[in-house]
Amino acid sequence: MNADLDMEMYFKKDYMQFTGSFKERGARYTLKKLTSEQRRKGVIAASAGNHAQALAYHGGLLDIPVTVVMPIVAPIMKVENCKKYGANVIIHGADIGESRLHALKIVAKKGMMYINGYDHPNILAGQGTMGLEILDQVPDVDAIVVPVGGGGLIAGIALAVKTMKPEVLIIGVEPEMCPSFTSAMKHGQPIHTPTFPSLADGLTVPTAGVNALATGGHLIDKMVTVSEAWISIAILRLIELEKAVVEGAGATGLAAVLAGLLPELKGKKVVLPLCGGNIDTTLLGRCLDRGLAADGRLITFNVVVSDRPGGIAELTRIISNVGVSIKDIVHERAWVRTNTFAVGVRILAETRNRKHSKELFKLLREAYDDVQILGYYDSPEDYVAGNLQSSKFESVEDENPFEGNMNIQYNQDLDMENDLDDIPEVDSEISHEDLSNSIDNLKITTKLAEKTSKASSRLN
């Protein structure tokens, strides 16, 4: 990945913490700083998952009662983990803001201490330990690209790193679906920002932290927002190239680099915190599919073929021979307008890259009159804009398939003619004596099988 992006990247793999995120840093430090009375009453927090898990886990280790209020959009896996760690889990609110208001009402009734997962001073101090570790592990780092939600992590890292090495660039990345920290920096104070569902669910905080903004706002060199398409591609790249399963929030830093939003980092040493790995398995599957689609490697198209025996077989043979994998196939007769003896075949397929996809389109158009490209993105920008049928399809005939046999997969049908040439001729005439002996052997074998079956039945 470094060679492709022309920079020296280092991944800070905090998704490998016990609960799967960097939140353990602030949670442990804050819980250790509680008074004996606060320990007895317990603590409460509002969280979409990672902060809740960290508090639940370390609260259990320190024997401190923990209650967490989670929004309805919180991933199921994170909810179940909180319960497993021993926390009292309350599902309330459409987003983290509504969950927070509900948690504060409980605080007023029961007197528990509320621990803001991104704005409590001790939380910020705990998260700042990541910055100190980065300077220790990559002393000559040029820039750190940090995912931003409420701002606690970037504030802690910025304060720690800028104190030790002021020349290091601190860059924040938010999802386009919730740019709350960017809005706060523009207005000079936290303001409520509308949020929408995002692959980076851990970063969809509608109002940035006051303490986080005051602590880190003036130390941040740049803020950018990244689209859902690039987040999905970043998740895909980390799995394919780094063998790292990272949630959307943890992959936003890489997403910004892949999207070309940080050209000033070319040729520099860059640290990207992979700050969380708690992604729902169902959501992971969606991310991978969307990443493949945005990458031009997952395509869907419709071809009208003959409805005679072998019509669909011929189509799949063409697809197989070019090395494309069929993921799903459906045929439809009722909506085909050409003739009664034709069938429309809709196929979802996976290719190696965009060039491979265009090669397939070229071959299909050479073989069939009616080929419709229903789903293909010529770039992640097309994915963002929803341009499924780009005008660039008109020039797909200019694409030349690779020469040679590198795309040809093993297929018995292809080798049949050559194999027939290699088969020695056999005398078709069989003597009466050989035929009689074969029949006798078959009768003996059949009788033996019948006896064995009867004996088995008696034993049962």
mmCIF file of N, CA, C and O in Angstrom, residues 364-439:
data_model
loop_
_atom_site.group_PDB
_atom_site.id
_atom_site.type_symbol
_atom_site.label_atom_id
_atom_site.label_comp_id
_atom_site.label_asym_id
_atom_site.label_seq_id
_atom_site.Cartn_x
_atom_site.Cartn_y
_atom_site.Cartn_z
ATOM 1 N N LEU A 364 -19.236 -9.942 -24.158
ATOM 2 C CA LEU A 364 -20.683 -10.178 -24.153
ATOM 3 C C LEU A 364 -21.355 -9.436 -25.307
ATOM 4 O O LEU A 364 -22.263 -9.967 -25.957
ATOM 5 N N ARG A 365 -20.926 -8.226 -25.584
ATOM 6 C CA ARG A 365 -21.534 -7.454 -26.662
ATOM 7 C C ARG A 365 -21.169 -8.005 -28.037
ATOM 8 O O ARG A 365 -21.897 -7.806 -29.006
ATOM 9 N N GLU A 366 -20.039 -8.689 -28.104
ATOM 10 C CA GLU A 366 -19.686 -9.342 -29.357
ATOM 11 C C GLU A 366 -20.538 -10.580 -29.596
ATOM 12 O O GLU A 366 -20.834 -10.939 -30.740
ATOM 13 N N ALA A 367 -20.973 -11.228 -28.500
ATOM 14 C CA ALA A 367 -21.714 -12.487 -28.621
ATOM 15 C C ALA A 367 -23.223 -12.310 -28.638
ATOM 16 O O ALA A 367 -23.944 -13.156 -29.177
ATOM 17 N N TYR A 368 -23.727 -11.193 -28.040
ATOM 18 C CA TYR A 368 -25.178 -11.013 -27.905
ATOM 19 C C TYR A 368 -25.585 -9.607 -28.341
ATOM 20 O O TYR A 368 -24.835 -8.644 -28.190
ATOM 21 N N ASP A 369 -26.805 -9.516 -28.870
ATOM 22 C CA ASP A 369 -27.313 -8.234 -29.347
ATOM 23 C C ASP A 369 -27.832 -7.352 -28.214
ATOM 24 O O ASP A 369 -27.757 -6.130 -28.290
ATOM 25 N N ASP A 370 -28.401 -7.985 -27.174
ATOM 26 C CA ASP A 370 -29.043 -7.226 -26.089
ATOM 27 C C ASP A 370 -28.278 -7.429 -24.784
ATOM 28 O O ASP A 370 -28.466 -8.436 -24.080
ATOM 29 N N VAL A 371 -27.398 -6.495 -24.461
ATOM 30 C CA VAL A 371 -26.616 -6.543 -23.214
ATOM 31 C C VAL A 371 -26.796 -5.205 -22.498
ATOM 32 O O VAL A 371 -26.497 -4.150 -23.058
ATOM 33 N N GLN A 372 -27.299 -5.246 -21.289
ATOM 34 C CA GLN A 372 -27.502 -4.032 -20.496
ATOM 35 C C GLN A 372 -26.625 -4.081 -19.256
ATOM 36 O O GLN A 372 -26.682 -5.050 -18.494
ATOM 37 N N ILE A 373 -25.815 -3.041 -19.052
ATOM 38 C CA ILE A 373 -24.980 -2.923 -17.865
ATOM 39 C C ILE A 373 -25.813 -2.235 -16.787
ATOM 40 O O ILE A 373 -26.097 -1.037 -16.886
ATOM 41 N N LEU A 374 -26.185 -2.964 -15.766
ATOM 42 C CA LEU A 374 -27.067 -2.424 -14.734
ATOM 43 C C LEU A 374 -26.310 -1.861 -13.541
ATOM 44 O O LEU A 374 -26.797 -0.952 -12.872
ATOM 45 N N GLY A 375 -25.143 -2.385 -13.256
ATOM 46 C CA GLY A 375 -24.389 -1.928 -12.096
ATOM 47 C C GLY A 375 -22.894 -2.027 -12.311
ATOM 48 O O GLY A 375 -22.334 -3.126 -12.343
ATOM 49 N N TYR A 376 -22.271 -0.892 -12.525
ATOM 50 C CA TYR A 376 -20.815 -0.831 -12.664
ATOM 51 C C TYR A 376 -20.385 0.596 -12.372
ATOM 52 O O TYR A 376 -20.934 1.544 -12.934
ATOM 53 N N TYR A 377 -19.422 0.756 -11.478
ATOM 54 C CA TYR A 377 -18.923 2.094 -11.131
ATOM 55 C C TYR A 377 -17.544 2.275 -11.739
ATOM 56 O O TYR A 377 -16.636 1.483 -11.480
ATOM 57 N N ASP A 378 -17.389 3.319 -12.550
ATOM 58 C CA ASP A 378 -16.103 3.572 -13.181
ATOM 59 C C ASP A 378 -15.113 4.219 -12.218
ATOM 60 O O ASP A 378 -13.930 4.278 -12.490
ATOM 61 N N SER A 379 -15.619 4.690 -11.063
ATOM 62 C CA SER A 379 -14.759 5.275 -10.038
ATOM 63 C C SER A 379 -15.547 5.347 -8.739
ATOM 64 O O SER A 379 -16.780 5.298 -8.760
ATOM 65 N N PRO A 380 -14.873 5.463 -7.606
ATOM 66 C CA PRO A 380 -15.605 5.646 -6.342
ATOM 67 C C PRO A 380 -16.472 6.898 -6.350
ATOM 68 O O PRO A 380 -17.496 6.945 -5.677
ATOM 69 N N GLU A 381 -16.066 7.905 -7.126
ATOM 70 C CA GLU A 381 -16.879 9.115 -7.226
ATOM 71 C C GLU A 381 -18.228 8.809 -7.878
ATOM 72 O O GLU A 381 -19.264 9.369 -7.495
ATOM 73 N N ASP A 382 -18.214 7.904 -8.881
ATOM 74 C CA ASP A 382 -19.472 7.472 -9.489
ATOM 75 C C ASP A 382 -20.337 6.747 -8.475
ATOM 76 O O ASP A 382 -21.559 6.861 -8.472
ATOM 77 N N TYR A 383 -19.682 5.980 -7.606
ATOM 78 C CA TYR A 383 -20.421 5.264 -6.558
ATOM 79 C C TYR A 383 -21.112 6.263 -5.631
ATOM 80 O O TYR A 383 -22.278 6.101 -5.275
ATOM 81 N N VAL A 384 -20.381 7.300 -5.244
ATOM 82 C CA VAL A 384 -20.940 8.322 -4.362
ATOM 83 C C VAL A 384 -22.124 9.021 -5.030
ATOM 84 O O VAL A 384 -23.161 9.269 -4.414
ATOM 85 N N ALA A 385 -21.971 9.321 -6.329
ATOM 86 C CA ALA A 385 -23.020 10.040 -7.054
ATOM 87 C C ALA A 385 -24.149 9.129 -7.503
ATOM 88 O O ALA A 385 -25.193 9.607 -7.946
ATOM 89 N N GLY A 386 -23.949 7.813 -7.405
ATOM 90 C CA GLY A 386 -24.974 6.871 -7.845
ATOM 91 C C GLY A 386 -25.040 6.713 -9.350
ATOM 92 O O GLY A 386 -26.084 6.354 -9.900
ATOM 93 N N ASN A 387 -23.913 6.968 -10.038
ATOM 94 C CA ASN A 387 -23.881 6.845 -11.498
ATOM 95 C C ASN A 387 -23.629 5.400 -11.908
ATOM 96 O O ASN A 387 -22.514 4.999 -12.227
ATOM 97 N N LEU A 388 -24.692 4.599 -11.887
ATOM 98 C CA LEU A 388 -24.551 3.193 -12.233
ATOM 99 C C LEU A 388 -24.251 2.994 -13.714
ATOM 100 O O LEU A 388 -23.470 2.142 -14.085
ATOM 101 N N GLN A 389 -24.895 3.765 -14.563
ATOM 102 C CA GLN A 389 -24.717 3.596 -15.994
ATOM 103 C C GLN A 389 -23.987 4.800 -16.565
ATOM 104 O O GLN A 389 -24.583 5.741 -17.065
ATOM 105 N N SER A 390 -22.681 4.769 -16.419
ATOM 106 C CA SER A 390 -21.854 5.880 -16.875
ATOM 107 C C SER A 390 -21.829 5.952 -18.399
ATOM 108 O O SER A 390 -21.945 4.945 -19.096
ATOM 109 N N SER A 391 -21.652 7.153 -18.924
ATOM 110 C CA SER A 391 -21.551 7.326 -20.373
ATOM 111 C C SER A 391 -20.297 6.653 -20.930
ATOM 112 O O SER A 391 -20.186 6.413 -22.126
ATOM 113 N N LYS A 392 -19.367 6.313 -20.030
ATOM 114 C CA LYS A 392 -18.127 5.679 -20.470
ATOM 115 C C LYS A 392 -18.356 4.257 -20.982
ATOM 116 O O LYS A 392 -17.480 3.656 -21.585
ATOM 117 N N PHE A 393 -19.542 3.708 -20.738
ATOM 118 C CA PHE A 393 -19.845 2.379 -21.251
ATOM 119 C C PHE A 393 -19.849 2.357 -22.775
ATOM 120 O O PHE A 393 -19.635 1.330 -23.389
ATOM 121 N N GLU A 394 -20.116 3.519 -23.373
ATOM 122 C CA GLU A 394 -20.205 3.564 -24.825
ATOM 123 C C GLU A 394 -18.862 3.263 -25.478
ATOM 124 O O GLU A 394 -18.797 2.832 -26.618
ATOM 125 N N SER A 395 -17.763 3.496 -24.747
ATOM 126 C CA SER A 395 -16.440 3.256 -25.309
ATOM 127 C C SER A 395 -15.839 1.945 -24.842
ATOM 128 O O SER A 395 -14.667 1.703 -25.008
ATOM 129 N N VAL A 396 -16.673 1.091 -24.259
ATOM 130 C CA VAL A 396 -16.137 -0.151 -23.714
ATOM 131 C C VAL A 396 -15.606 -1.068 -24.821
ATOM 132 O O VAL A 396 -14.744 -1.894 -24.595
ATOM 133 N N GLU A 397 -16.128 -0.873 -26.065
ATOM 134 C CA GLU A 397 -15.640 -1.713 -27.165
ATOM 135 C C GLU A 397 -14.177 -1.427 -27.489
ATOM 136 O O GLU A 397 -13.521 -2.198 -28.172
ATOM 137 N N ASP A 398 -13.667 -0.299 -27.020
ATOM 138 C CA ASP A 398 -12.261 0.021 -27.264
ATOM 139 C C ASP A 398 -11.326 -0.782 -26.376
ATOM 140 O O ASP A 398 -10.117 -0.785 -26.573
ATOM 141 N N GLU A 399 -11.892 -1.443 -25.372
ATOM 142 C CA GLU A 399 -11.073 -2.202 -24.427
ATOM 143 C C GLU A 399 -10.666 -3.525 -25.062
ATOM 144 O O GLU A 399 -11.500 -4.296 -25.535
ATOM 145 N N ASN A 400 -9.374 -3.805 -25.094
ATOM 146 C CA ASN A 400 -8.874 -5.048 -25.673
ATOM 147 C C ASN A 400 -8.566 -6.048 -24.571
ATOM 148 O O ASN A 400 -7.816 -5.737 -23.646
ATOM 149 N N PRO A 401 -9.113 -7.255 -24.653
ATOM 150 C CA PRO A 401 -8.797 -8.261 -23.637
ATOM 151 C C PRO A 401 -7.316 -8.605 -23.643
ATOM 152 O O PRO A 401 -6.615 -8.423 -24.636
ATOM 153 N N PHE A 402 -6.843 -9.112 -22.508
ATOM 154 C CA PHE A 402 -5.458 -9.538 -22.432
ATOM 155 C C PHE A 402 -5.209 -10.614 -23.493
ATOM 156 O O PHE A 402 -6.032 -11.491 -23.709
ATOM 157 N N GLU A 403 -4.044 -10.535 -24.130
ATOM 158 C CA GLU A 403 -3.706 -11.564 -25.104
ATOM 159 C C GLU A 403 -3.179 -12.795 -24.390
ATOM 160 O O GLU A 403 -2.672 -12.716 -23.285
ATOM 161 N N GLY A 404 -3.288 -13.936 -25.051
ATOM 162 C CA GLY A 404 -2.825 -15.165 -24.426
ATOM 163 C C GLY A 404 -3.943 -15.836 -23.650
ATOM 164 O O GLY A 404 -5.120 -15.525 -23.821
ATOM 165 N N ASN A 405 -3.560 -16.772 -22.802
ATOM 166 C CA ASN A 405 -4.550 -17.591 -22.106
ATOM 167 C C ASN A 405 -4.664 -17.287 -20.622
ATOM 168 O O ASN A 405 -5.155 -18.101 -19.853
ATOM 169 N N MET A 406 -4.200 -16.109 -20.186
ATOM 170 C CA MET A 406 -4.191 -15.845 -18.748
ATOM 171 C C MET A 406 -5.602 -15.745 -18.182
ATOM 172 O O MET A 406 -5.809 -15.973 -16.999
ATOM 173 N N ASN A 407 -6.596 -15.416 -19.008
ATOM 174 C CA ASN A 407 -7.963 -15.312 -18.523
ATOM 175 C C ASN A 407 -8.727 -16.620 -18.643
ATOM 176 O O ASN A 407 -9.811 -16.768 -18.102
ATOM 177 N N ILE A 408 -8.215 -17.563 -19.406
ATOM 178 C CA ILE A 408 -8.935 -18.809 -19.644
ATOM 179 C C ILE A 408 -8.813 -19.728 -18.430
ATOM 180 O O ILE A 408 -7.722 -20.098 -18.021
ATOM 181 N N GLN A 409 -9.946 -20.081 -17.878
ATOM 182 C CA GLN A 409 -9.971 -20.987 -16.739
ATOM 183 C C GLN A 409 -10.135 -22.416 -17.250
ATOM 184 O O GLN A 409 -10.542 -22.667 -18.382
ATOM 185 N N TYR A 410 -9.853 -23.386 -16.378
ATOM 186 C CA TYR A 410 -10.005 -24.780 -16.773
ATOM 187 C C TYR A 410 -11.467 -25.072 -17.040
ATOM 188 O O TYR A 410 -12.343 -24.765 -16.239
ATOM 189 N N ASN A 411 -11.754 -25.678 -18.176
ATOM 190 C CA ASN A 411 -13.124 -26.026 -18.535
ATOM 191 C C ASN A 411 -13.074 -27.292 -19.379
ATOM 192 O O ASN A 411 -12.410 -27.328 -20.414
ATOM 193 N N GLN A 412 -13.769 -28.315 -18.936
ATOM 194 C CA GLN A 412 -13.718 -29.587 -19.649
ATOM 195 C C GLN A 412 -14.196 -29.444 -21.091
ATOM 196 O O GLN A 412 -13.694 -30.115 -21.990
ATOM 197 N N ASP A 413 -15.170 -28.562 -21.310
ATOM 198 C CA ASP A 413 -15.700 -28.399 -22.661
ATOM 199 C C ASP A 413 -14.617 -27.904 -23.633
ATOM 200 O O ASP A 413 -14.616 -28.251 -24.809
ATOM 201 N N LEU A 414 -13.693 -27.078 -23.099
ATOM 202 C CA LEU A 414 -12.650 -26.525 -23.964
ATOM 203 C C LEU A 414 -11.654 -27.595 -24.383
ATOM 204 O O LEU A 414 -11.101 -27.559 -25.473
ATOM 205 N N ASP A 415 -11.407 -28.542 -23.469
ATOM 206 C CA ASP A 415 -10.380 -29.549 -23.715
ATOM 207 C C ASP A 415 -10.933 -30.822 -24.333
ATOM 208 O O ASP A 415 -10.195 -31.754 -24.618
ATOM 209 N N MET A 416 -12.253 -30.885 -24.569
ATOM 210 C CA MET A 416 -12.864 -32.130 -25.008
ATOM 211 C C MET A 416 -12.316 -32.592 -26.346
ATOM 212 O O MET A 416 -11.984 -33.758 -26.533
ATOM 213 N N GLU A 417 -12.188 -31.636 -27.307
ATOM 214 C CA GLU A 417 -11.752 -32.035 -28.638
ATOM 215 C C GLU A 417 -10.333 -32.574 -28.605
ATOM 216 O O GLU A 417 -10.008 -33.570 -29.239
ATOM 217 N N ASN A 418 -9.452 -31.894 -27.829
ATOM 218 C CA ASN A 418 -8.068 -32.359 -27.740
ATOM 219 C C ASN A 418 -7.997 -33.714 -27.057
ATOM 220 O O ASN A 418 -7.207 -34.571 -27.427
ATOM 221 N N ASP A 419 -8.847 -33.874 -26.027
ATOM 222 C CA ASP A 419 -8.828 -35.137 -25.285
ATOM 223 C C ASP A 419 -9.281 -36.288 -26.167
ATOM 224 O O ASP A 419 -8.767 -37.408 -26.081
ATOM 225 N N LEU A 420 -10.243 -36.041 -27.069
ATOM 226 C CA LEU A 420 -10.745 -37.101 -27.932
ATOM 227 C C LEU A 420 -9.662 -37.608 -28.876
ATOM 228 O O LEU A 420 -9.611 -38.792 -29.221
ATOM 229 N N ASP A 421 -8.771 -36.681 -29.282
ATOM 230 C CA ASP A 421 -7.684 -37.078 -30.179
ATOM 231 C C ASP A 421 -6.708 -38.012 -29.491
ATOM 232 O O ASP A 421 -6.028 -38.811 -30.138
ATOM 233 N N ASP A 422 -6.603 -37.864 -28.141
ATOM 234 C CA ASP A 422 -5.630 -38.664 -27.392
ATOM 235 C C ASP A 422 -6.166 -40.023 -26.990
ATOM 236 O O ASP A 422 -5.414 -40.869 -26.500
ATOM 237 N N ILE A 423 -7.470 -40.276 -27.147
ATOM 238 C CA ILE A 423 -8.056 -41.547 -26.700
ATOM 239 C C ILE A 423 -7.760 -42.613 -27.739
ATOM 240 O O ILE A 423 -8.083 -42.461 -28.925
ATOM 241 N N PRO A 424 -7.124 -43.732 -27.354
ATOM 242 C CA PRO A 424 -6.825 -44.797 -28.320
ATOM 243 C C PRO A 424 -8.104 -45.478 -28.787
ATOM 244 O O PRO A 424 -9.095 -45.541 -28.070
ATOM 245 N N GLU A 425 -8.052 -45.954 -30.059
ATOM 246 C CA GLU A 425 -9.222 -46.639 -30.587
ATOM 247 C C GLU A 425 -9.392 -47.986 -29.901
ATOM 248 O O GLU A 425 -8.443 -48.696 -29.611
ATOM 249 N N VAL A 426 -10.641 -48.354 -29.651
ATOM 250 C CA VAL A 426 -10.960 -49.607 -28.964
ATOM 251 C C VAL A 426 -11.826 -50.450 -29.883
ATOM 252 O O VAL A 426 -12.743 -49.926 -30.550
ATOM 253 N N ASP A 427 -11.537 -51.738 -29.937
ATOM 254 C CA ASP A 427 -12.330 -52.648 -30.768
ATOM 255 C C ASP A 427 -13.756 -52.680 -30.269
ATOM 256 O O ASP A 427 -14.009 -52.996 -29.108
ATOM 257 N N SER A 428 -14.709 -52.313 -31.140
ATOM 258 C CA SER A 428 -16.101 -52.228 -30.732
ATOM 259 C C SER A 428 -16.763 -53.595 -30.618
ATOM 260 O O SER A 428 -17.828 -53.727 -30.030
ATOM 261 N N GLU A 429 -16.121 -54.618 -31.222
ATOM 262 C CA GLU A 429 -16.721 -55.944 -31.169
ATOM 263 C C GLU A 429 -16.260 -56.682 -29.915
ATOM 264 O O GLU A 429 -15.074 -56.823 -29.672
ATOM 265 N N ILE A 430 -17.228 -57.138 -29.107
ATOM 266 C CA ILE A 430 -16.926 -57.893 -27.889
ATOM 267 C C ILE A 430 -17.387 -59.323 -28.099
ATOM 268 O O ILE A 430 -18.512 -59.576 -28.559
ATOM 269 N N SER A 431 -16.527 -60.248 -27.760
ATOM 270 C CA SER A 431 -16.859 -61.657 -27.984
ATOM 271 C C SER A 431 -18.010 -62.097 -27.101
ATOM 272 O O SER A 431 -18.246 -61.543 -26.032
ATOM 273 N N HIS A 432 -18.752 -63.126 -27.578
ATOM 274 C CA HIS A 432 -19.906 -63.640 -26.822
ATOM 275 C C HIS A 432 -19.459 -64.203 -25.475
ATOM 276 O O HIS A 432 -20.141 -64.056 -24.456
ATOM 277 N N GLU A 433 -18.274 -64.792 -25.457
ATOM 278 C CA GLU A 433 -17.767 -65.397 -24.208
ATOM 279 C C GLU A 433 -17.467 -64.324 -23.159
ATOM 280 O O GLU A 433 -17.817 -64.459 -21.982
ATOM 281 N N ASP A 434 -16.832 -63.187 -23.576
ATOM 282 C CA ASP A 434 -16.531 -62.099 -22.640
ATOM 283 C C ASP A 434 -17.804 -61.478 -22.096
ATOM 284 O O ASP A 434 -17.905 -61.144 -20.912
ATOM 285 N N LEU A 435 -18.797 -61.328 -22.970
ATOM 286 C CA LEU A 435 -20.061 -60.744 -22.539
ATOM 287 C C LEU A 435 -20.754 -61.638 -21.526
ATOM 288 O O LEU A 435 -21.298 -61.172 -20.518
ATOM 289 N N SER A 436 -20.734 -62.969 -21.744
ATOM 290 C CA SER A 436 -21.367 -63.922 -20.820
ATOM 291 C C SER A 436 -20.681 -63.901 -19.453
ATOM 292 O O SER A 436 -21.337 -63.913 -18.404
ATOM 293 N N ASN A 437 -19.335 -63.816 -19.456
ATOM 294 C CA ASN A 437 -18.595 -63.770 -18.185
ATOM 295 C C ASN A 437 -18.921 -62.503 -17.409
ATOM 296 O O ASN A 437 -19.060 -62.516 -16.181
ATOM 297 N N SER A 438 -19.066 -61.384 -18.086
ATOM 298 C CA SER A 438 -19.379 -60.118 -17.422
ATOM 299 C C SER A 438 -20.752 -60.171 -16.768
ATOM 300 O O SER A 438 -20.951 -59.695 -15.650
ATOM 301 N N ILE A 439 -21.732 -60.762 -17.465
ATOM 302 C CA ILE A 439 -23.083 -60.877 -16.919
ATOM 303 C C ILE A 439 -23.094 -61.774 -15.688
ATOM 304 O O ILE A 439 -23.729 -61.478 -14.670
#
